[in-house]
JSON list of C-alpha atoms and ligand atoms in Angstrom, two decimals:
[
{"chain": "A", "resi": 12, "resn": "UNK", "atom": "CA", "xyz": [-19.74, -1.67, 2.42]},
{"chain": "A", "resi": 13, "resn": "UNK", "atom": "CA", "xyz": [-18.56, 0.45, -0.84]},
{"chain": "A", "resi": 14, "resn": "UNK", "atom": "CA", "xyz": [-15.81, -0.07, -3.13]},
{"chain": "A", "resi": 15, "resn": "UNK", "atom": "CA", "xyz": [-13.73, 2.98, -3.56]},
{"chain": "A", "resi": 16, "resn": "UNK", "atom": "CA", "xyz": [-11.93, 4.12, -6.96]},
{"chain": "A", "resi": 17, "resn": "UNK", "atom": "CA", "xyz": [-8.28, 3.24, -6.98]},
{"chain": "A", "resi": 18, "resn": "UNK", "atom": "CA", "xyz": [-5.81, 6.16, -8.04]},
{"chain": "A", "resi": 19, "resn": "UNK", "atom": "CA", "xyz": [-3.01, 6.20, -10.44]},
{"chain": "A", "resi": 20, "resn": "UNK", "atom": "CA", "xyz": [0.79, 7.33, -10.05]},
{"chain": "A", "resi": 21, "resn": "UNK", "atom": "CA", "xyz": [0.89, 11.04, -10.44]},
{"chain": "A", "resi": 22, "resn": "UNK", "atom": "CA", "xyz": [-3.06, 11.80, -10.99]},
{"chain": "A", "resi": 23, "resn": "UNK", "atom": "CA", "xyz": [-3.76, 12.01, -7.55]},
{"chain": "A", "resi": 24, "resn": "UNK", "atom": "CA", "xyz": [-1.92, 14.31, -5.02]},
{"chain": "A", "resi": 25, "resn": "UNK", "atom": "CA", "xyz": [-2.31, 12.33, -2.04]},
{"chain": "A", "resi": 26, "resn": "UNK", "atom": "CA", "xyz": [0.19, 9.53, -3.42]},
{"chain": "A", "resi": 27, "resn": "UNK", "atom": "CA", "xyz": [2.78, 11.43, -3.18]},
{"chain": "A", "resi": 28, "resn": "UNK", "atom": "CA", "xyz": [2.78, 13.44, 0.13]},
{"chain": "A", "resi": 29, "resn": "UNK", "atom": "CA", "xyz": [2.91, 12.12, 3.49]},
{"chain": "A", "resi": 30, "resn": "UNK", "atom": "CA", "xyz": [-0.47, 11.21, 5.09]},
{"chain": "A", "resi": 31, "resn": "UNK", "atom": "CA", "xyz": [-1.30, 12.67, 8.62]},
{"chain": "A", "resi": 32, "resn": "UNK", "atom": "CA", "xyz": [-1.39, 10.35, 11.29]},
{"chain": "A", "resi": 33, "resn": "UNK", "atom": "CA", "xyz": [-4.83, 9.62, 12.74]},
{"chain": "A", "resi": 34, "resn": "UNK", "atom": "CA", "xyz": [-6.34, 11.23, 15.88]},
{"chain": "A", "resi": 35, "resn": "UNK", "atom": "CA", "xyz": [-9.28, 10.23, 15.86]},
{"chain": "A", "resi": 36, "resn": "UNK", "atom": "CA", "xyz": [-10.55, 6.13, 15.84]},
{"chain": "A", "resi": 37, "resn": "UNK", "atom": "CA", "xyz": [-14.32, 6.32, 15.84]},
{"chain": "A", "resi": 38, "resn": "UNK", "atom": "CA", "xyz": [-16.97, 4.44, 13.55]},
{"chain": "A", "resi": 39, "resn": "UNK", "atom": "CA", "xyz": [-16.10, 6.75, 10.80]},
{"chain": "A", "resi": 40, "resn": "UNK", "atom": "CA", "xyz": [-12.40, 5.31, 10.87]},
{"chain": "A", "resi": 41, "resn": "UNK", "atom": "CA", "xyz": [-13.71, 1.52, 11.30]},
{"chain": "A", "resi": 42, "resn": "UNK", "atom": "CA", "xyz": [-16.32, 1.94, 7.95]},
{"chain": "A", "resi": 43, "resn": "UNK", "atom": "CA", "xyz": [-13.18, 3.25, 6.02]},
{"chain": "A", "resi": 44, "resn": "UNK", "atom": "CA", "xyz": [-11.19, 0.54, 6.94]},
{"chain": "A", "resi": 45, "resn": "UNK", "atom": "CA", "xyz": [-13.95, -2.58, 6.09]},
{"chain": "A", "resi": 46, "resn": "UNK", "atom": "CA", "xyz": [-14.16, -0.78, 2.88]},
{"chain": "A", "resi": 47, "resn": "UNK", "atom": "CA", "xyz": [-10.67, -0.42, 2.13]},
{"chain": "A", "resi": 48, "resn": "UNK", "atom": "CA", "xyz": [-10.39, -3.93, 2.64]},
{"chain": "A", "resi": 49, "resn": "UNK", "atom": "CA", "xyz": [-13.51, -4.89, 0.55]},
{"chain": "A", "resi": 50, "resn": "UNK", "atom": "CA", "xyz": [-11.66, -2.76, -2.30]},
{"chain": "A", "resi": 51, "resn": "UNK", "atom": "CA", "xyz": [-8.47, -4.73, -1.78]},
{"chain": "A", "resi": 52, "resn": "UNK", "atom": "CA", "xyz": [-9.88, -7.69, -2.31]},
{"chain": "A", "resi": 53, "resn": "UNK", "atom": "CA", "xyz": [-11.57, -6.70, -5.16]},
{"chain": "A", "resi": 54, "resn": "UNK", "atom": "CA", "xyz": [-8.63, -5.44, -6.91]},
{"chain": "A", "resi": 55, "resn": "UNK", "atom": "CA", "xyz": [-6.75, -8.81, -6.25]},
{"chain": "A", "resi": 56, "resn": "UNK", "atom": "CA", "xyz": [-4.14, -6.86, -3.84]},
{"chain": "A", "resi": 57, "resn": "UNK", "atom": "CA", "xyz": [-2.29, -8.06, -0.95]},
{"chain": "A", "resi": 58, "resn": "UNK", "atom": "CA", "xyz": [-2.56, -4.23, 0.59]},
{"chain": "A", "resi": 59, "resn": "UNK", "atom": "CA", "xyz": [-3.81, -1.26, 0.37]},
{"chain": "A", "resi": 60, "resn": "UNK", "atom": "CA", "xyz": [-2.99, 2.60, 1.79]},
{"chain": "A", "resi": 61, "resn": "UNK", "atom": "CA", "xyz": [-5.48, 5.04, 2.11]},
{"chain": "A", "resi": 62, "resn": "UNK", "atom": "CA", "xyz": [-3.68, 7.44, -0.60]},
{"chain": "A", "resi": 63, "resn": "UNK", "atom": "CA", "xyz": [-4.07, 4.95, -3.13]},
{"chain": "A", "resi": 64, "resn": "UNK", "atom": "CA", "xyz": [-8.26, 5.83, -2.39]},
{"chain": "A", "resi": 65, "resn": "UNK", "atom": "CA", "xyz": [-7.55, 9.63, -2.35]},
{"chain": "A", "resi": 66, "resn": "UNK", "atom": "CA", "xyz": [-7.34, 9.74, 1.19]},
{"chain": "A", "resi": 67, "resn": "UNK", "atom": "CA", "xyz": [-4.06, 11.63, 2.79]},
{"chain": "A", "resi": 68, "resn": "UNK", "atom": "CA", "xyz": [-4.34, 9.39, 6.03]},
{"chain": "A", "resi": 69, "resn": "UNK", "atom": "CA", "xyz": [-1.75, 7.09, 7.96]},
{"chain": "A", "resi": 70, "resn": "UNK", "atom": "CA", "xyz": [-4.33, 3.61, 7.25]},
{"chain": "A", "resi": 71, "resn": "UNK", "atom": "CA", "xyz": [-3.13, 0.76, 5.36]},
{"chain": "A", "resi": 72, "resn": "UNK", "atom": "CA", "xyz": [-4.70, -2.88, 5.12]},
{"chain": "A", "resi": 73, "resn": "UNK", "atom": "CA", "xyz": [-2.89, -6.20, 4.01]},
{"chain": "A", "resi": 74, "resn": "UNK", "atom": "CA", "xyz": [-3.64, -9.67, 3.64]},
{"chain": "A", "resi": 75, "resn": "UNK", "atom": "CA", "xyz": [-1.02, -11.80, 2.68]},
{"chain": "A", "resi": 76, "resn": "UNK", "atom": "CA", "xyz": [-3.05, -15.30, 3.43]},
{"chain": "A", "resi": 77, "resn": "UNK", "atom": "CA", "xyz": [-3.58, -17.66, 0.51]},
{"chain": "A", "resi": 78, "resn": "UNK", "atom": "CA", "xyz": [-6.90, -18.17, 1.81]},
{"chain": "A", "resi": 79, "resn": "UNK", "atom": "CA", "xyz": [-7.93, -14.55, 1.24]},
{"chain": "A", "resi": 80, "resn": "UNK", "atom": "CA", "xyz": [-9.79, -14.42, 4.98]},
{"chain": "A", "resi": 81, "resn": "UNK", "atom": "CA", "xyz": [-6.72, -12.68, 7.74]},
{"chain": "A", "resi": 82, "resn": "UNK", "atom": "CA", "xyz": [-7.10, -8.96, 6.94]},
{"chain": "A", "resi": 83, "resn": "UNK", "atom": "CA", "xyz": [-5.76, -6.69, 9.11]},
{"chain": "A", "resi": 84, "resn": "UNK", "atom": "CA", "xyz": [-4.82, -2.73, 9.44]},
{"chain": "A", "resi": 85, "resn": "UNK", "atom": "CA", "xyz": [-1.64, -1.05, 10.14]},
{"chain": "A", "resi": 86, "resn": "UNK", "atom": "CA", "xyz": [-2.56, 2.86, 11.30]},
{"chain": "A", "resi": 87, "resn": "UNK", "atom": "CA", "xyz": [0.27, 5.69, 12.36]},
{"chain": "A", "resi": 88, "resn": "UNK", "atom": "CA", "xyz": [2.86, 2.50, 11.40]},
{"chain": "A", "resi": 89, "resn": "UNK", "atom": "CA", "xyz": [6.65, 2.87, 12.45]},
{"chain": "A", "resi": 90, "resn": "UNK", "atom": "CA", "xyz": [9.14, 0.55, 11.62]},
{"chain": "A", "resi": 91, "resn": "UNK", "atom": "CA", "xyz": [11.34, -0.15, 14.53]},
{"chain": "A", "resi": 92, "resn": "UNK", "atom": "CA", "xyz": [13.47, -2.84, 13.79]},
{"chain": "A", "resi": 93, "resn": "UNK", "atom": "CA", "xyz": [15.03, -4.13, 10.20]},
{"chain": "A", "resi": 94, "resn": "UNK", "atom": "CA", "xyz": [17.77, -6.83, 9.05]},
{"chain": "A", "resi": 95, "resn": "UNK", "atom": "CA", "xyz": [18.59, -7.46, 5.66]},
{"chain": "A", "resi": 96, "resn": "UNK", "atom": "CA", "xyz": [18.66, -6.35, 2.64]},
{"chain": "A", "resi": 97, "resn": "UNK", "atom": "CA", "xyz": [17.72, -8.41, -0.66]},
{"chain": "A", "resi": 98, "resn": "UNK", "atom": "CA", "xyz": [15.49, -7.62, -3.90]},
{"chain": "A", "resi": 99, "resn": "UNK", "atom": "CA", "xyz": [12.20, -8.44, -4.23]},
{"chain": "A", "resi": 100, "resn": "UNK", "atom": "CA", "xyz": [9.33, -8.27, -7.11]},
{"chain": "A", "resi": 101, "resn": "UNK", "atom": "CA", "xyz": [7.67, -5.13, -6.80]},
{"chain": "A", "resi": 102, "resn": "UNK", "atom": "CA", "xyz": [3.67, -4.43, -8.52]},
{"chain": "A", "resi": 103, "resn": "UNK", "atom": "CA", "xyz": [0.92, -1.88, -7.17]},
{"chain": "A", "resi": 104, "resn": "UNK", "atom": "CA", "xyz": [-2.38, -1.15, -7.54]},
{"chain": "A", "resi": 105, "resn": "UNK", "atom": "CA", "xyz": [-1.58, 2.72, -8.29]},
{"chain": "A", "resi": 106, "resn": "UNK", "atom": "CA", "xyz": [0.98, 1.51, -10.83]},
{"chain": "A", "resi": 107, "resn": "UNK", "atom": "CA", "xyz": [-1.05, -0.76, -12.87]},
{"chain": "A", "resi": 108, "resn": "UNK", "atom": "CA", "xyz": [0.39, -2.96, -15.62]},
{"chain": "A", "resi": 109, "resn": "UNK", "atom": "CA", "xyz": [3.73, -3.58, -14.61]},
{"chain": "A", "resi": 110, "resn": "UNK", "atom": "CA", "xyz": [6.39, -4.99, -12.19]},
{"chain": "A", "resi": 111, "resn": "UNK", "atom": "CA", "xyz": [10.20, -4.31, -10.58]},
{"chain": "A", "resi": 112, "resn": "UNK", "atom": "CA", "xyz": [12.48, -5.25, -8.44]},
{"chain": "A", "resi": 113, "resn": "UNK", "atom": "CA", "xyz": [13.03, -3.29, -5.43]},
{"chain": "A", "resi": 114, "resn": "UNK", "atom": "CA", "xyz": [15.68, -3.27, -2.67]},
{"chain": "A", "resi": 115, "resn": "UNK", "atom": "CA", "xyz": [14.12, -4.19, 0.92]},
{"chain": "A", "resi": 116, "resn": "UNK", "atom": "CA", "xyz": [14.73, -5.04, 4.14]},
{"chain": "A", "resi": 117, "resn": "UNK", "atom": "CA", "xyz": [14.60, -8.85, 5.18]},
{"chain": "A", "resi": 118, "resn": "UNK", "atom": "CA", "xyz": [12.74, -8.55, 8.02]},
{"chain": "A", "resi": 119, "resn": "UNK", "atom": "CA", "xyz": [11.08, -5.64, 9.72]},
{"chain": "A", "resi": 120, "resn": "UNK", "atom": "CA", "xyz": [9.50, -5.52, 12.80]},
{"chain": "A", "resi": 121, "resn": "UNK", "atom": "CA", "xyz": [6.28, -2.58, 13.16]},
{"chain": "A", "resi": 122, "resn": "UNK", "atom": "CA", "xyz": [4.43, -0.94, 15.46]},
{"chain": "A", "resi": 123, "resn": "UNK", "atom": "CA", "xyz": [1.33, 0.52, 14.57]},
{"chain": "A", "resi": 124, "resn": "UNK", "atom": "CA", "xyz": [-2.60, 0.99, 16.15]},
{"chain": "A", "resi": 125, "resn": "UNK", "atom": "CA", "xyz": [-5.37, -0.94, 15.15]},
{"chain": "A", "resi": 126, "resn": "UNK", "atom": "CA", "xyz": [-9.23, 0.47, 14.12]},
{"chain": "A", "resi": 127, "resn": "UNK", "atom": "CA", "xyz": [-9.61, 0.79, 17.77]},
{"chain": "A", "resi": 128, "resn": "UNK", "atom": "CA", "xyz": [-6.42, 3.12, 18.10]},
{"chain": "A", "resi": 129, "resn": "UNK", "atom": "CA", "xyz": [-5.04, -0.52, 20.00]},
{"chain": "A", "resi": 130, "resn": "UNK", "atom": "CA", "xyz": [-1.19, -0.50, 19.65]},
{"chain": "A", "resi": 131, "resn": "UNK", "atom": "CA", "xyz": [0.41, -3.53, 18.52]},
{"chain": "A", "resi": 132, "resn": "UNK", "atom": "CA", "xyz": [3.48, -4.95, 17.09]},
{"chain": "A", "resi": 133, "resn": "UNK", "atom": "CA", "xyz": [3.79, -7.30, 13.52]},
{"chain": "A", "resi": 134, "resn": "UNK", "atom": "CA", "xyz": [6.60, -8.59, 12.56]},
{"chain": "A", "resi": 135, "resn": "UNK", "atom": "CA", "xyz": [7.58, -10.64, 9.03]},
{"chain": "A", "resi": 136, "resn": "UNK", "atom": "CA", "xyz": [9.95, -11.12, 6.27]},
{"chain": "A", "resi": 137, "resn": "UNK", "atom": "CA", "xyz": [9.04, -12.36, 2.75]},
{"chain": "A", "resi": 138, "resn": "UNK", "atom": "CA", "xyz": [5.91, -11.43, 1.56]},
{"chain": "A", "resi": 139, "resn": "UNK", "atom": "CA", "xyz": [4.37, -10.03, 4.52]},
{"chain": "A", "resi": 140, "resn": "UNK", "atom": "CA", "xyz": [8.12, -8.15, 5.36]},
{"chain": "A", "resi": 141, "resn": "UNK", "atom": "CA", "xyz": [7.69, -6.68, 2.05]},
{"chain": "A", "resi": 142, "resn": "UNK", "atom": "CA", "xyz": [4.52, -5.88, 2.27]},
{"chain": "A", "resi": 143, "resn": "UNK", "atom": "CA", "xyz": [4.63, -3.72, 5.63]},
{"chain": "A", "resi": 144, "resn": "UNK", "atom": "CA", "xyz": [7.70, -2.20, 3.95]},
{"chain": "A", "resi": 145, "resn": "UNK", "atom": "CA", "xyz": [5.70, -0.89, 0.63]},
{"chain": "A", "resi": 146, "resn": "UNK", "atom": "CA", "xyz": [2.36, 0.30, 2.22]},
{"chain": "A", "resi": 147, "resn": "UNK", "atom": "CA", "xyz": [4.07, 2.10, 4.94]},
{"chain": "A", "resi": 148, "resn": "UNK", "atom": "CA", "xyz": [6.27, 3.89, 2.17]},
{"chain": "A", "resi": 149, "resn": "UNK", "atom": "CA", "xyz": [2.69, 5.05, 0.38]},
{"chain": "A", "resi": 150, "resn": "UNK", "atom": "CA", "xyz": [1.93, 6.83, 3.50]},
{"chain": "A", "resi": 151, "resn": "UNK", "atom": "CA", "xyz": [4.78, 8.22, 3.61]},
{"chain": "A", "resi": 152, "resn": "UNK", "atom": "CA", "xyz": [4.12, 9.16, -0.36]},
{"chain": "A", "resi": 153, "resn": "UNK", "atom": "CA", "xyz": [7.14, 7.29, -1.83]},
{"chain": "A", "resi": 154, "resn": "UNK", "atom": "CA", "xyz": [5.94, 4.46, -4.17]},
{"chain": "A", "resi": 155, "resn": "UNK", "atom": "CA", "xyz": [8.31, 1.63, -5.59]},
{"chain": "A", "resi": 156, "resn": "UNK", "atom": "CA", "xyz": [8.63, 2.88, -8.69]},
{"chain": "A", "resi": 157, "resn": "UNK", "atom": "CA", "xyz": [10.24, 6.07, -7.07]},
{"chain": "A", "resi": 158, "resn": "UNK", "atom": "CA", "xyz": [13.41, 3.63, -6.15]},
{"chain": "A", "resi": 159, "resn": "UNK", "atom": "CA", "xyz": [13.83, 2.97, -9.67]},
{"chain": "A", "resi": 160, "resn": "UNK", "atom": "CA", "xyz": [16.17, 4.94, -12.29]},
{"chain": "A", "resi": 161, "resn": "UNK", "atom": "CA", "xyz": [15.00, 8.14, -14.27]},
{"chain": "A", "resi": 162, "resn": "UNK", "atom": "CA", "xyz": [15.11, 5.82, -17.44]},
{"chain": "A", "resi": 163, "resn": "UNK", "atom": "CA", "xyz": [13.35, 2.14, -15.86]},
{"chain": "A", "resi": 164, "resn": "UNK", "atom": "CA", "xyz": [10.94, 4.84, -14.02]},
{"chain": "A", "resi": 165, "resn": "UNK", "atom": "CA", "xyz": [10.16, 6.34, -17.29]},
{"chain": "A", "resi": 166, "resn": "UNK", "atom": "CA", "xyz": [9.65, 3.10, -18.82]},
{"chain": "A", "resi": 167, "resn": "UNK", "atom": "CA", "xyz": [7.18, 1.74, -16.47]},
{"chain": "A", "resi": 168, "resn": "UNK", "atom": "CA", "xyz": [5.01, 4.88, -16.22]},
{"chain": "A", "resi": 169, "resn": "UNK", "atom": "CA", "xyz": [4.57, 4.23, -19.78]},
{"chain": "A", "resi": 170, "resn": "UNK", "atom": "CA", "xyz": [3.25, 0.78, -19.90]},
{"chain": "A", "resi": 171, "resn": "UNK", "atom": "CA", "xyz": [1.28, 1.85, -16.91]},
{"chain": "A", "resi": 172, "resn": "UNK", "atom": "CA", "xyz": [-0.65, 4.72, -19.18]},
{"chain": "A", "resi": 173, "resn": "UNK", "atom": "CA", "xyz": [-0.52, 1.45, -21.86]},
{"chain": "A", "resi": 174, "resn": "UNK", "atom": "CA", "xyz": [-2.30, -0.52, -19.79]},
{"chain": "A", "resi": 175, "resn": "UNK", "atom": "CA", "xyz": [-4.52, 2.39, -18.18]},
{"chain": "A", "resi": 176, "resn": "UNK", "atom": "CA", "xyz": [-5.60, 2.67, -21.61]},
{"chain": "A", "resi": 177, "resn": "UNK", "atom": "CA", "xyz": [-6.39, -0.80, -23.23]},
{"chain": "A", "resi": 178, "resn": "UNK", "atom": "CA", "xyz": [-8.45, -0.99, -19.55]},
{"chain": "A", "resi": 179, "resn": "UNK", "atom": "CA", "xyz": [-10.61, 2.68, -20.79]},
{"chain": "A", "resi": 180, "resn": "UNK", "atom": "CA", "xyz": [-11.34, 0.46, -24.48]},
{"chain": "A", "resi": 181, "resn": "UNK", "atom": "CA", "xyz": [-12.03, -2.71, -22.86]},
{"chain": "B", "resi": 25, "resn": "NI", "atom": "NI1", "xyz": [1.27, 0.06, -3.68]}
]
């Protein structure tokens, strides 16, 4: 098991382009994804993408439970159903020190594969809705600050380098 470095909103080039789907679901794939979930626990997160790591691949992990314990992966996701539309409180682990509200779906309905290249379908609102919603935009390189205006997108890259920074002095 290894922790892997989070990356930041524009220092890494694989946040922002669209991950390629994967081909290829061997023990390789499986070690990435225990670790990606290790890391996401680590950094308190209810999901993680593998662009956030530096890695331009279609592999996100989320675990919305309280108890911290029902991780699962979402790889080569679609969204094929949605209702709804209503804000919601956006943070991220690539946009560190601040928070938004975002426009998303209700409810969406996903298919994706599993670590075993398995297909199967989630479905959720709330949390979980919002949570397929916003790691299946970071492989598709969008992040939710991208939704926001030039100005409030401005603004929030700036208390992100804020807080980037008091983290270096801590
Ligand atoms: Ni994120």
């Amino acid at each position: 098991m290894a922790l892997i470095p989070v990356v930041y909103y524009s220092y890494h080039p694989a946040l922002h382009k669209q991950g390629a789907p994967v081909t290829v679901f061997d023990d390789a794939l499986r070690q990435l994804v225990r670790d990606m979930i290790e890391t996401m626990y680590h950094e308190n997160g209810v999901g993680l993408a593998a662009p956030q790591i530096g890695i331009s691949k279609q592999i996100a992990v989320i675990d919305v439970s309280n108890e911290r314990d029902k991780p699962f992966c979402i790889i080569n996701p679609v969204i094929t159903e949605k209702t709804g539309l209503e804000m919601m409180e956006a943070g991220c682990l690539s946009v560190p020190g601040t928070y938004d509200s975002v426009s998303r779906a209700t409810w969406v309905k996903v298919r994706a594969q599993n670590e075993n290249g398995e297909f199967f379908e989630i479905e959720g609102d709330g949390l979980l809705g919002h949570c397929l919603q916003h790691e299946i935009d970071h492989l598709f390189g969008k992040l939710y600050i991208d939704y926001l205006s030039p100005l409030k997108k401005k603004m929030r890259l700036k208390q992100m380098e804020k807080a980037l920074k008091a983290q270096r002095f801590k």
